[in-house]
PDB file of C-alpha atoms in Angstrom:
ATOM      1  CA  MET A1290     -15.723   5.199  12.030  1.00 50.00           C
ATOM      2  CA  GLU A1291     -12.253   5.593  10.507  1.00 71.00           C
ATOM      3  CA  ARG A1292     -10.402   5.933  13.804  1.00 86.00           C
ATOM      4  CA  PRO A1293      -9.659   2.195  14.254  1.00 90.00           C
ATOM      5  CA  ILE A1294      -8.161   2.090  10.746  1.00 93.00           C
ATOM      6  CA  VAL A1295      -6.039   5.160  11.494  1.00 95.00           C
ATOM      7  CA  GLU A1296      -4.717   3.486  14.630  1.00 95.00           C
ATOM      8  CA  LYS A1297      -4.125   0.239  12.756  1.00 95.00           C
ATOM      9  CA  SER A1298      -2.196   2.085  10.037  1.00 96.00           C
ATOM     10  CA  ALA A1299      -0.128   3.989  12.608  1.00 97.00           C
ATOM     11  CA  ALA A1300       0.759   0.761  14.398  1.00 97.00           C
ATOM     12  CA  SER A1301       1.736  -0.805  11.077  1.00 97.00           C
ATOM     13  CA  GLY A1302       3.993   2.155  10.273  1.00 97.00           C
ATOM     14  CA  LEU A1303       5.695   1.804  13.640  1.00 98.00           C
ATOM     15  CA  ARG A1304       6.239  -1.931  13.102  1.00 98.00           C
ATOM     16  CA  LYS A1305       7.757  -1.292   9.707  1.00 98.00           C
ATOM     17  CA  PHE A1306      10.231   1.249  11.047  1.00 98.00           C
ATOM     18  CA  SER A1307      11.056  -0.974  14.022  1.00 98.00           C
ATOM     19  CA  LEU A1308      11.935  -3.802  11.631  1.00 98.00           C
ATOM     20  CA  LEU A1309      14.100  -1.466   9.567  1.00 98.00           C
ATOM     21  CA  LYS A1310      15.905  -0.261  12.692  1.00 98.00           C
ATOM     22  CA  GLU A1311      16.374  -3.675  14.300  1.00 98.00           C
ATOM     23  CA  ASP A1312      17.017  -5.804  11.206  1.00 98.00           C
ATOM     24  CA  PRO A1313      17.672  -3.643   8.114  1.00 98.00           C
ATOM     25  CA  GLY A1314      18.727  -6.643   6.029  1.00 98.00           C
ATOM     26  CA  ARG A1315      15.416  -8.402   6.561  1.00 98.00           C
ATOM     27  CA  TYR A1316      13.490  -5.200   5.852  1.00 98.00           C
ATOM     28  CA  LEU A1317      15.457  -4.633   2.640  1.00 98.00           C
ATOM     29  CA  MET A1318      14.753  -8.196   1.518  1.00 98.00           C
ATOM     30  CA  ARG A1319      11.019  -7.606   1.959  1.00 98.00           C
ATOM     31  CA  ALA A1320      11.307  -4.498  -0.225  1.00 98.00           C
ATOM     32  CA  VAL A1321      13.315  -6.399  -2.854  1.00 98.00           C
ATOM     33  CA  LEU A1322      10.657  -9.113  -2.995  1.00 98.00           C
ATOM     34  CA  ALA A1323       7.897  -6.516  -3.437  1.00 98.00           C
ATOM     35  CA  GLY A1324       9.779  -5.069  -6.409  1.00 98.00           C
ATOM     36  CA  MET A1325      10.107  -8.528  -7.929  1.00 98.00           C
ATOM     37  CA  TYR A1326       6.446  -9.425  -7.397  1.00 98.00           C
ATOM     38  CA  LEU A1327       5.184  -6.222  -8.945  1.00 98.00           C
ATOM     39  CA  SER A1328       7.600  -6.422 -11.889  1.00 98.00           C
ATOM     40  CA  ILE A1329       6.548  -9.929 -12.940  1.00 98.00           C
ATOM     41  CA  VAL A1330       2.929  -8.755 -12.887  1.00 97.00           C
ATOM     42  CA  VAL A1331       3.970  -5.729 -14.955  1.00 97.00           C
ATOM     43  CA  LEU A1332       5.282  -8.038 -17.691  1.00 97.00           C
ATOM     44  CA  VAL A1333       2.041 -10.021 -17.661  1.00 97.00           C
ATOM     45  CA  TYR A1334       0.065  -6.774 -17.893  1.00 97.00           C
ATOM     46  CA  TRP A1335       1.966  -5.559 -20.953  1.00 97.00           C
ATOM     47  CA  SER A1336       1.869  -9.014 -22.544  1.00 96.00           C
ATOM     48  CA  LEU A1337      -1.898  -9.238 -22.131  1.00 96.00           C
ATOM     49  CA  LEU A1338      -2.265  -5.743 -23.517  1.00 96.00           C
ATOM     50  CA  ASN A1339      -0.104  -6.684 -26.495  1.00 96.00           C
ATOM     51  CA  ASN A1340      -1.667 -10.060 -27.234  1.00 95.00           C
ATOM     52  CA  LEU A1341      -5.258  -8.896 -26.789  1.00 95.00           C
ATOM     53  CA  HIS A1342      -4.953  -5.512 -28.496  1.00 90.00           C
ATOM     54  CA  ASP A1343      -7.395  -6.532 -31.237  1.00 88.00           C
ATOM     55  CA  THR A1344     -10.124  -7.420 -28.756  1.00 89.00           C
ATOM     56  CA  PRO A1345     -12.403  -4.843 -27.071  1.00 86.00           C
ATOM     57  CA  PHE A1346     -11.667  -6.297 -23.632  1.00 91.00           C
ATOM     58  CA  GLY A1347      -7.877  -6.516 -23.850  1.00 93.00           C
ATOM     59  CA  LYS A1348      -7.173  -3.506 -21.666  1.00 94.00           C
ATOM     60  CA  VAL A1349      -9.941  -4.482 -19.245  1.00 96.00           C
ATOM     61  CA  LEU A1350      -8.478  -7.950 -18.635  1.00 95.00           C
ATOM     62  CA  ALA A1351      -4.926  -6.644 -18.390  1.00 96.00           C
ATOM     63  CA  SER A1352      -5.932  -3.936 -15.904  1.00 96.00           C
ATOM     64  CA  LEU A1353      -7.933  -6.377 -13.792  1.00 95.00           C
ATOM     65  CA  PHE A1354      -4.975  -8.736 -13.535  1.00 93.00           C
ATOM     66  CA  PHE A1355      -2.628  -6.068 -12.189  1.00 94.00           C
ATOM     67  CA  GLY A1356      -4.319  -6.035  -8.784  1.00 93.00           C
ATOM     68  CA  VAL A1357      -2.908  -9.523  -8.247  1.00 94.00           C
ATOM     69  CA  GLY A1358       0.479  -7.888  -7.705  1.00 95.00           C
ATOM     70  CA  LEU A1359      -0.725  -5.722  -4.820  1.00 96.00           C
ATOM     71  CA  SER A1360      -2.580  -8.691  -3.323  1.00 96.00           C
ATOM     72  CA  VAL A1361       0.581 -10.819  -3.338  1.00 97.00           C
ATOM     73  CA  ILE A1362       2.562  -8.003  -1.713  1.00 97.00           C
ATOM     74  CA  VAL A1363      -0.052  -7.490   1.018  1.00 96.00           C
ATOM     75  CA  PHE A1364      -0.446 -11.181   1.834  1.00 96.00           C
ATOM     76  CA  THR A1365       3.312 -11.878   1.881  1.00 97.00           C
ATOM     77  CA  ASN A1366       4.050  -8.871   4.128  1.00 96.00           C
ATOM     78  CA  SER A1367       6.411  -7.429   1.540  1.00 98.00           C
ATOM     79  CA  GLU A1368       7.356  -3.757   1.582  1.00 98.00           C
ATOM     80  CA  LEU A1369       6.038  -1.510  -1.189  1.00 98.00           C
ATOM     81  CA  PHE A1370       7.172   2.116  -1.314  1.00 98.00           C
ATOM     82  CA  THR A1371       3.850   3.503  -2.487  1.00 98.00           C
ATOM     83  CA  SER A1372       1.668   1.935   0.216  1.00 98.00           C
ATOM     84  CA  ASN A1373       4.293   2.918   2.787  1.00 98.00           C
ATOM     85  CA  ASN A1374       3.749   6.533   1.744  1.00 98.00           C
ATOM     86  CA  MET A1375       0.353   6.164   3.397  1.00 98.00           C
ATOM     87  CA  TYR A1376       1.331   4.029   6.409  1.00 98.00           C
ATOM     88  CA  LEU A1377       4.286   6.148   7.525  1.00 98.00           C
ATOM     89  CA  ALA A1378       2.451   9.429   6.954  1.00 98.00           C
ATOM     90  CA  VAL A1379      -0.241   8.242   9.364  1.00 97.00           C
ATOM     91  CA  SER A1380       2.236   6.906  11.934  1.00 98.00           C
ATOM     92  CA  SER A1381       4.175  10.196  11.884  1.00 98.00           C
ATOM     93  CA  ALA A1382       1.033  12.300  12.133  1.00 96.00           C
ATOM     94  CA  GLU A1383       0.023  10.137  15.110  1.00 96.00           C
ATOM     95  CA  GLY A1384       3.432  10.580  16.747  1.00 96.00           C
ATOM     96  CA  LYS A1385       4.374   6.890  16.498  1.00 97.00           C
ATOM     97  CA  THR A1386       7.293   7.695  14.191  1.00 98.00           C
ATOM     98  CA  SER A1387       9.075  10.921  13.291  1.00 98.00           C
ATOM     99  CA  TRP A1388       9.137  12.480   9.830  1.00 98.00           C
ATOM    100  CA  PRO A1389      12.923  11.933   9.461  1.00 98.00           C
ATOM    101  CA  GLN A1390      12.320   8.260  10.260  1.00 98.00           C
ATOM    102  CA  THR A1391       9.559   8.191   7.677  1.00 98.00           C
ATOM    103  CA  VAL A1392      11.807   9.626   4.965  1.00 98.00           C
ATOM    104  CA  ALA A1393      14.573   7.164   5.883  1.00 98.00           C
ATOM    105  CA  LEU A1394      12.199   4.213   5.532  1.00 98.00           C
ATOM    106  CA  TRP A1395      10.845   5.527   2.238  1.00 98.00           C
ATOM    107  CA  VAL A1396      14.375   5.794   0.828  1.00 98.00           C
ATOM    108  CA  VAL A1397      15.356   2.263   1.872  1.00 98.00           C
ATOM    109  CA  CYS A1398      12.079   0.805   0.644  1.00 98.00           C
ATOM    110  CA  TYR A1399      12.365   2.626  -2.684  1.00 98.00           C
ATOM    111  CA  LEU A1400      15.897   1.326  -3.230  1.00 98.00           C
ATOM    112  CA  GLY A1401      14.790  -2.183  -2.285  1.00 98.00           C
ATOM    113  CA  ASN A1402      11.899  -2.057  -4.764  1.00 98.00           C
ATOM    114  CA  LEU A1403      14.308  -0.837  -7.456  1.00 98.00           C
ATOM    115  CA  ILE A1404      16.733  -3.674  -6.745  1.00 98.00           C
ATOM    116  CA  GLY A1405      13.857  -6.136  -6.958  1.00 98.00           C
ATOM    117  CA  ALA A1406      12.736  -4.756 -10.319  1.00 98.00           C
ATOM    118  CA  VAL A1407      16.295  -4.987 -11.700  1.00 98.00           C
ATOM    119  CA  VAL A1408      16.818  -8.519 -10.341  1.00 98.00           C
ATOM    120  CA  LEU A1409      13.561  -9.753 -11.863  1.00 98.00           C
ATOM    121  CA  THR A1410      14.433  -8.087 -15.168  1.00 98.00           C
ATOM    122  CA  ALA A1411      17.856  -9.764 -15.145  1.00 97.00           C
ATOM    123  CA  LEU A1412      16.227 -13.155 -14.571  1.00 98.00           C
ATOM    124  CA  LEU A1413      13.881 -12.564 -17.495  1.00 97.00           C
ATOM    125  CA  TYR A1414      16.780 -11.418 -19.672  1.00 96.00           C
ATOM    126  CA  PHE A1415      18.902 -14.482 -19.020  1.00 96.00           C
ATOM    127  CA  ALA A1416      15.824 -16.671 -19.487  1.00 96.00           C
ATOM    128  CA  GLY A1417      15.526 -15.242 -23.007  1.00 95.00           C
ATOM    129  CA  VAL A1418      12.105 -13.716 -22.392  1.00 95.00           C
ATOM    130  CA  LEU A1419      13.053 -10.134 -23.233  1.00 94.00           C
ATOM    131  CA  ASP A1420      14.767 -11.102 -26.495  1.00 87.00           C
ATOM    132  CA  SER A1421      11.386 -11.997 -27.936  1.00 85.00           C
ATOM    133  CA  LEU A1422       9.923  -8.529 -27.371  1.00 92.00           C
ATOM    134  CA  PRO A1423      10.010  -6.520 -30.625  1.00 93.00           C
ATOM    135  CA  PRO A1424      10.181  -2.703 -30.599  1.00 93.00           C
ATOM    136  CA  GLU A1425       6.472  -2.536 -31.404  1.00 94.00           C
ATOM    137  CA  HIS A1426       5.547  -4.640 -28.362  1.00 96.00           C
ATOM    138  CA  ALA A1427       3.117  -2.904 -25.984  1.00 96.00           C
ATOM    139  CA  LEU A1428       5.750  -2.841 -23.220  1.00 97.00           C
ATOM    140  CA  ASN A1429       8.274  -0.959 -25.344  1.00 97.00           C
ATOM    141  CA  GLN A1430       5.747   1.428 -26.804  1.00 97.00           C
ATOM    142  CA  GLY A1431       4.214   2.008 -23.379  1.00 97.00           C
ATOM    143  CA  ALA A1432       7.588   2.739 -21.808  1.00 98.00           C
ATOM    144  CA  VAL A1433       8.466   5.322 -24.452  1.00 97.00           C
ATOM    145  CA  HIS A1434       5.041   6.963 -24.131  1.00 97.00           C
ATOM    146  CA  LYS A1435       5.430   7.231 -20.359  1.00 98.00           C
ATOM    147  CA  ALA A1436       8.831   8.865 -20.713  1.00 97.00           C
ATOM    148  CA  GLU A1437       7.736  11.368 -23.349  1.00 97.00           C
ATOM    149  CA  GLN A1438       4.983  12.968 -21.266  1.00 98.00           C
ATOM    150  CA  ALA A1439       5.386  16.437 -19.794  1.00 98.00           C
ATOM    151  CA  ALA A1440       6.749  16.593 -16.240  1.00 98.00           C
ATOM    152  CA  GLN A1441       3.559  18.045 -14.768  1.00 98.00           C
ATOM    153  CA  VAL A1442       1.468  15.363 -16.479  1.00 98.00           C
ATOM    154  CA  ILE A1443       3.622  12.611 -14.977  1.00 98.00           C
ATOM    155  CA  PHE A1444       3.493  14.283 -11.564  1.00 98.00           C
ATOM    156  CA  PHE A1445      -0.301  14.588 -11.456  1.00 98.00           C
ATOM    157  CA  LYS A1446      -0.767  11.097 -12.874  1.00 98.00           C
ATOM    158  CA  GLY A1447       1.538   9.956 -10.075  1.00 98.00           C
ATOM    159  CA  ILE A1448      -0.723  11.600  -7.497  1.00 98.00           C
ATOM    160  CA  LEU A1449      -3.765   9.892  -8.991  1.00 98.00           C
ATOM    161  CA  ALA A1450      -2.060   6.504  -9.206  1.00 98.00           C
ATOM    162  CA  ASN A1451      -1.028   6.276  -5.561  1.00 98.00           C
ATOM    163  CA  TRP A1452      -4.235   7.877  -4.370  1.00 98.00           C
ATOM    164  CA  VAL A1453      -6.041   4.907  -5.952  1.00 98.00           C
ATOM    165  CA  VAL A1454      -3.500   2.293  -4.787  1.00 98.00           C
ATOM    166  CA  CYS A1455      -3.595   3.508  -1.185  1.00 98.00           C
ATOM    167  CA  LEU A1456      -7.384   3.660  -1.297  1.00 97.00           C
ATOM    168  CA  ALA A1457      -7.297  -0.020  -2.273  1.00 97.00           C
ATOM    169  CA  VAL A1458      -5.120  -0.773   0.761  1.00 97.00           C
ATOM    170  CA  TRP A1459      -7.295   1.405   3.025  1.00 96.00           C
ATOM    171  CA  VAL A1460     -10.440  -0.418   1.933  1.00 96.00           C
ATOM    172  CA  ALA A1461      -8.756  -3.796   2.460  1.00 96.00           C
ATOM    173  CA  LEU A1462      -7.832  -2.781   6.013  1.00 95.00           C
ATOM    174  CA  GLN A1463     -11.533  -2.516   6.828  1.00 93.00           C
ATOM    175  CA  LEU A1464     -12.355  -6.017   5.597  1.00 95.00           C
ATOM    176  CA  LYS A1465     -11.968  -9.239   7.560  1.00 93.00           C
ATOM    177  CA  GLU A1466     -12.248 -11.987   4.948  1.00 96.00           C
ATOM    178  CA  ASP A1467      -9.162 -12.612   2.801  1.00 96.00           C
ATOM    179  CA  LEU A1468     -11.206 -13.172  -0.351  1.00 96.00           C
ATOM    180  CA  ALA A1469     -13.009  -9.864   0.155  1.00 97.00           C
ATOM    181  CA  LYS A1470      -9.674  -8.095   0.549  1.00 97.00           C
ATOM    182  CA  ILE A1471      -8.327  -9.593  -2.676  1.00 96.00           C
ATOM    183  CA  VAL A1472     -11.437  -8.695  -4.669  1.00 97.00           C
ATOM    184  CA  ALA A1473     -11.467  -5.146  -3.297  1.00 97.00           C
ATOM    185  CA  MET A1474      -7.803  -4.551  -4.115  1.00 97.00           C
ATOM    186  CA  ILE A1475      -8.123  -5.958  -7.630  1.00 97.00           C
ATOM    187  CA  LEU A1476     -11.190  -3.844  -8.427  1.00 97.00           C
ATOM    188  CA  VAL A1477      -9.830  -0.581  -6.992  1.00 97.00           C
ATOM    189  CA  VAL A1478      -6.340  -0.973  -8.503  1.00 97.00           C
ATOM    190  CA  PHE A1479      -8.045  -1.565 -11.865  1.00 97.00           C
ATOM    191  CA  ILE A1480      -8.907   2.148 -11.896  1.00 97.00           C
ATOM    192  CA  PHE A1481      -5.349   3.447 -12.088  1.00 96.00           C
ATOM    193  CA  LEU A1482      -4.243   0.884 -14.698  1.00 95.00           C
ATOM    194  CA  TYR A1483      -7.206   1.385 -16.975  1.00 97.00           C
ATOM    195  CA  LEU A1484      -6.837   5.176 -16.866  1.00 97.00           C
ATOM    196  CA  GLY A1485      -3.082   5.045 -17.444  1.00 96.00           C
ATOM    197  CA  PHE A1486      -1.791   6.727 -14.289  1.00 98.00           C
ATOM    198  CA  GLU A1487       1.874   6.647 -13.245  1.00 98.00           C
ATOM    199  CA  HIS A1488       3.054   4.242 -10.527  1.00 98.00           C
ATOM    200  CA  SER A1489       6.778   4.659  -9.896  1.00 98.00           C
ATOM    201  CA  ILE A1490       7.479   1.100  -8.724  1.00 98.00           C
ATOM    202  CA  ALA A1491       5.541  -0.474 -11.581  1.00 98.00           C
ATOM    203  CA  ASN A1492       7.451   1.856 -13.910  1.00 98.00           C
ATOM    204  CA  MET A1493      10.748   0.538 -12.533  1.00 98.00           C
ATOM    205  CA  GLY A1494       9.887  -2.879 -13.933  1.00 98.00           C
ATOM    206  CA  THR A1495       8.556  -1.478 -17.200  1.00 98.00           C
ATOM    207  CA  PHE A1496      11.630   0.658 -17.816  1.00 98.00           C
ATOM    208  CA  SER A1497      14.137  -2.024 -16.800  1.00 97.00           C
ATOM    209  CA  MET A1498      12.596  -4.485 -19.252  1.00 97.00           C
ATOM    210  CA  ALA A1499      12.297  -1.885 -22.024  1.00 97.00           C
ATOM    211  CA  LEU A1500      15.958  -0.909 -21.667  1.00 96.00           C
ATOM    212  CA  LEU A1501      17.141  -4.516 -21.979  1.00 94.00           C
ATOM    213  CA  SER A1502      14.782  -5.344 -24.846  1.00 92.00           C
ATOM    214  CA  HIS A1503      16.167  -2.373 -26.827  1.00 85.00           C
ATOM    215  CA  GLY A1504      12.755  -0.865 -27.425  1.00 83.00           C
ATOM    216  CA  GLY A1505      13.956   2.704 -28.004  1.00 91.00           C
ATOM    217  CA  LEU A1506      13.823   3.942 -24.412  1.00 96.00           C
ATOM    218  CA  THR A1507      16.903   5.690 -23.001  1.00 96.00           C
ATOM    219  CA  PHE A1508      18.169   5.544 -19.421  1.00 97.00           C
ATOM    220  CA  GLY A1509      17.756   9.319 -19.076  1.00 98.00           C
ATOM    221  CA  GLN A1510      14.115   9.103 -20.133  1.00 98.00           C
ATOM    222  CA  ALA A1511      13.464   6.420 -17.522  1.00 98.00           C
ATOM    223  CA  VAL A1512      15.033   8.511 -14.744  1.00 98.00           C
ATOM    224  CA  TYR A1513      13.052  11.559 -15.877  1.00 98.00           C
ATOM    225  CA  ASN A1514       9.755   9.723 -15.490  1.00 98.00           C
ATOM    226  CA  LEU A1515      10.716   8.137 -12.170  1.00 98.00           C
ATOM    227  CA  ILE A1516      11.589  11.497 -10.618  1.00 98.00           C
ATOM    228  CA  PHE A1517       8.185  13.041 -11.254  1.00 98.00           C
ATOM    229  CA  SER A1518       6.086   9.885 -10.835  1.00 98.00           C
ATOM    230  CA  THR A1519       7.772   9.234  -7.473  1.00 98.00           C
ATOM    231  CA  LEU A1520       7.060  12.750  -6.233  1.00 98.00           C
ATOM    232  CA  GLY A1521       3.455  12.431  -7.339  1.00 98.00           C
ATOM    233  CA  ASN A1522       3.119   9.033  -5.646  1.00 98.00           C
ATOM    234  CA  VAL A1523       4.337  10.472  -2.334  1.00 98.00           C
ATOM    235  CA  VAL A1524       1.732  13.233  -2.469  1.00 98.00           C
ATOM    236  CA  GLY A1525      -1.038  10.863  -3.547  1.00 98.00           C
ATOM    237  CA  GLY A1526      -0.414   8.298  -0.809  1.00 98.00           C
ATOM    238  CA  ALA A1527       0.777  10.450   2.076  1.00 98.00           C
ATOM    239  CA  VAL A1528      -1.428  13.528   1.635  1.00 98.00           C
ATOM    240  CA  PHE A1529      -4.537  12.402  -0.250  1.00 98.00           C
ATOM    241  CA  VAL A1530      -5.060   9.221   1.784  1.00 97.00           C
ATOM    242  CA  GLY A1531      -2.877   9.014   4.900  1.00 97.00           C
ATOM    243  CA  LEU A1532      -3.046  12.585   6.170  1.00 97.00           C
ATOM    244  CA  ALA A1533      -6.546  13.123   4.772  1.00 96.00           C
ATOM    245  CA  TYR A1534      -8.086  10.295   6.782  1.00 95.00           C
ATOM    246  CA  ARG A1535      -6.015  11.105   9.833  1.00 95.00           C
ATOM    247  CA  TYR A1536      -7.423  14.662   9.663  1.00 94.00           C
ATOM    248  CA  LEU A1537     -10.947  13.275   9.344  1.00 92.00           C
ATOM    249  CA  SER A1538     -10.461  11.000  12.348  1.00 86.00           C
ATOM    250  CA  PRO A1539      -8.461  12.791  15.062  1.00 78.00           C
ATOM    251  CA  GLU A1540      -8.449  11.128  18.451  1.00 73.00           C
ATOM    252  CA  ALA A1541     -10.041  14.094  20.248  1.00 55.00           C
ATOM    253  CA  MET A1542     -12.963  14.264  17.829  1.00 52.00           C
ATOM    254  CA  ASP A1543     -13.509  10.529  18.036  1.00 53.00           C
ATOM    255  CA  GLN A1544     -13.634  10.652  21.818  1.00 54.00           C
ATOM    256  CA  ALA A1545     -16.077  13.565  21.680  1.00 50.00           C
ATOM    257  CA  GLU A1546     -18.338  11.649  19.301  1.00 52.00           C
ATOM    258  CA  ALA A1547     -18.251   8.613  21.587  1.00 47.00           C
ATOM    259  CA  ALA A1548     -19.171  10.770  24.597  1.00 52.00           C
ATOM    260  CA  GLU A1549     -22.023  12.390  22.665  1.00 55.00           C
ATOM    261  CA  ALA A1550     -23.324   8.992  21.608  1.00 48.00           C
ATOM    262  CA  ALA A1551     -23.175   7.798  25.206  1.00 48.00           C
ATOM    263  CA  ARG A1552     -25.256  10.778  26.385  1.00 55.00           C
ATOM    264  CA  GLU A1553     -27.930   9.993  23.807  1.00 55.00           C
ATOM    265  CA  LEU A1554     -28.352   6.424  25.015  1.00 54.00           C
ATOM    266  CA  PRO A1555     -31.096   5.794  27.583  1.00 57.00           C
ATOM    267  CA  PRO A1556     -29.844   5.069  31.093  1.00 57.00           C
ATOM    268  CA  PRO A1557     -29.454   1.370  31.840  1.00 54.00           C
ATOM    269  CA  ARG A1558     -32.352  -0.216  33.658  1.00 56.00           C
ATOM    270  CA  LYS A1559     -31.632  -1.482  37.125  1.00 56.00           C
ATOM    271  CA  ALA A1560     -32.040  -5.185  37.591  1.00 51.00           C
ATOM    272  CA  PRO A1561     -34.824  -6.092  40.068  1.00 52.00           C
ATOM    273  CA  LYS A1562     -33.677  -7.193  43.459  1.00 54.00           C
ATOM    274  CA  ALA A1563     -33.836 -10.896  44.093  1.00 47.00           C
ATOM    275  CA  ALA A1564     -36.656 -11.926  46.371  1.00 45.00           C
ATOM    276  CA  ALA A1565     -35.616 -12.917  49.845  1.00 42.00           C
ATOM    277  CA  HIS A1566     -35.975 -16.564  50.669  1.00 41.00           C
TER     278      HIS A1566
END
């Protein structure tokens, strides 16, 4: 039964908007931290891919590691734009939030994630980490490849990426043990990394680092990719997961199923009367 997860997601969306409304600074900080967490994992991903490119399992190990980023974000209650595409779509479809409120939260969260990616990149730059990345490094080559794809390719890869990411979150919502949640998120997120889909927030970190390491990427190319990957991510998370599962689990249908199940159960047996003493 998906209905409890729908209700849990709707309640989460409402809590997120309530925090934004009551304490926007604290909400923005959570979004900034999510951008930083994901960006440091992005650098590790590209570094693994670069250093293990001669081994048959280089991409496998790098893709498996990336799920750590989503796990950290989930367990620290940080705010990630792409998973919020799902949460707020469900809460608005359930009437807990309005669609204008949803868009407002998405915008703030997106900007917070971007700030986080830029802050983390600045820290790496001043630490001298980005100076050691040559133009042929996997990060620089990957960034240029992402930016040179056709708009429709980026858009549809964006749909696929956030469809997978939000599925990872949706699966985790149905699990109780923390270890099970972490394993599930790592394994499901592996899919989008290994297949090379486009995640806008991860791309923020990739592009910020590539621009400062002078790997041949231009600012215009980065913006071009982010426009279409972001649009695809919204569709993938909000429509393909959030609204899809809300449609599959409407409240009226769930109540009807419960009533039907109750009719099929045998009537309860009456307890025997106690003997008189």
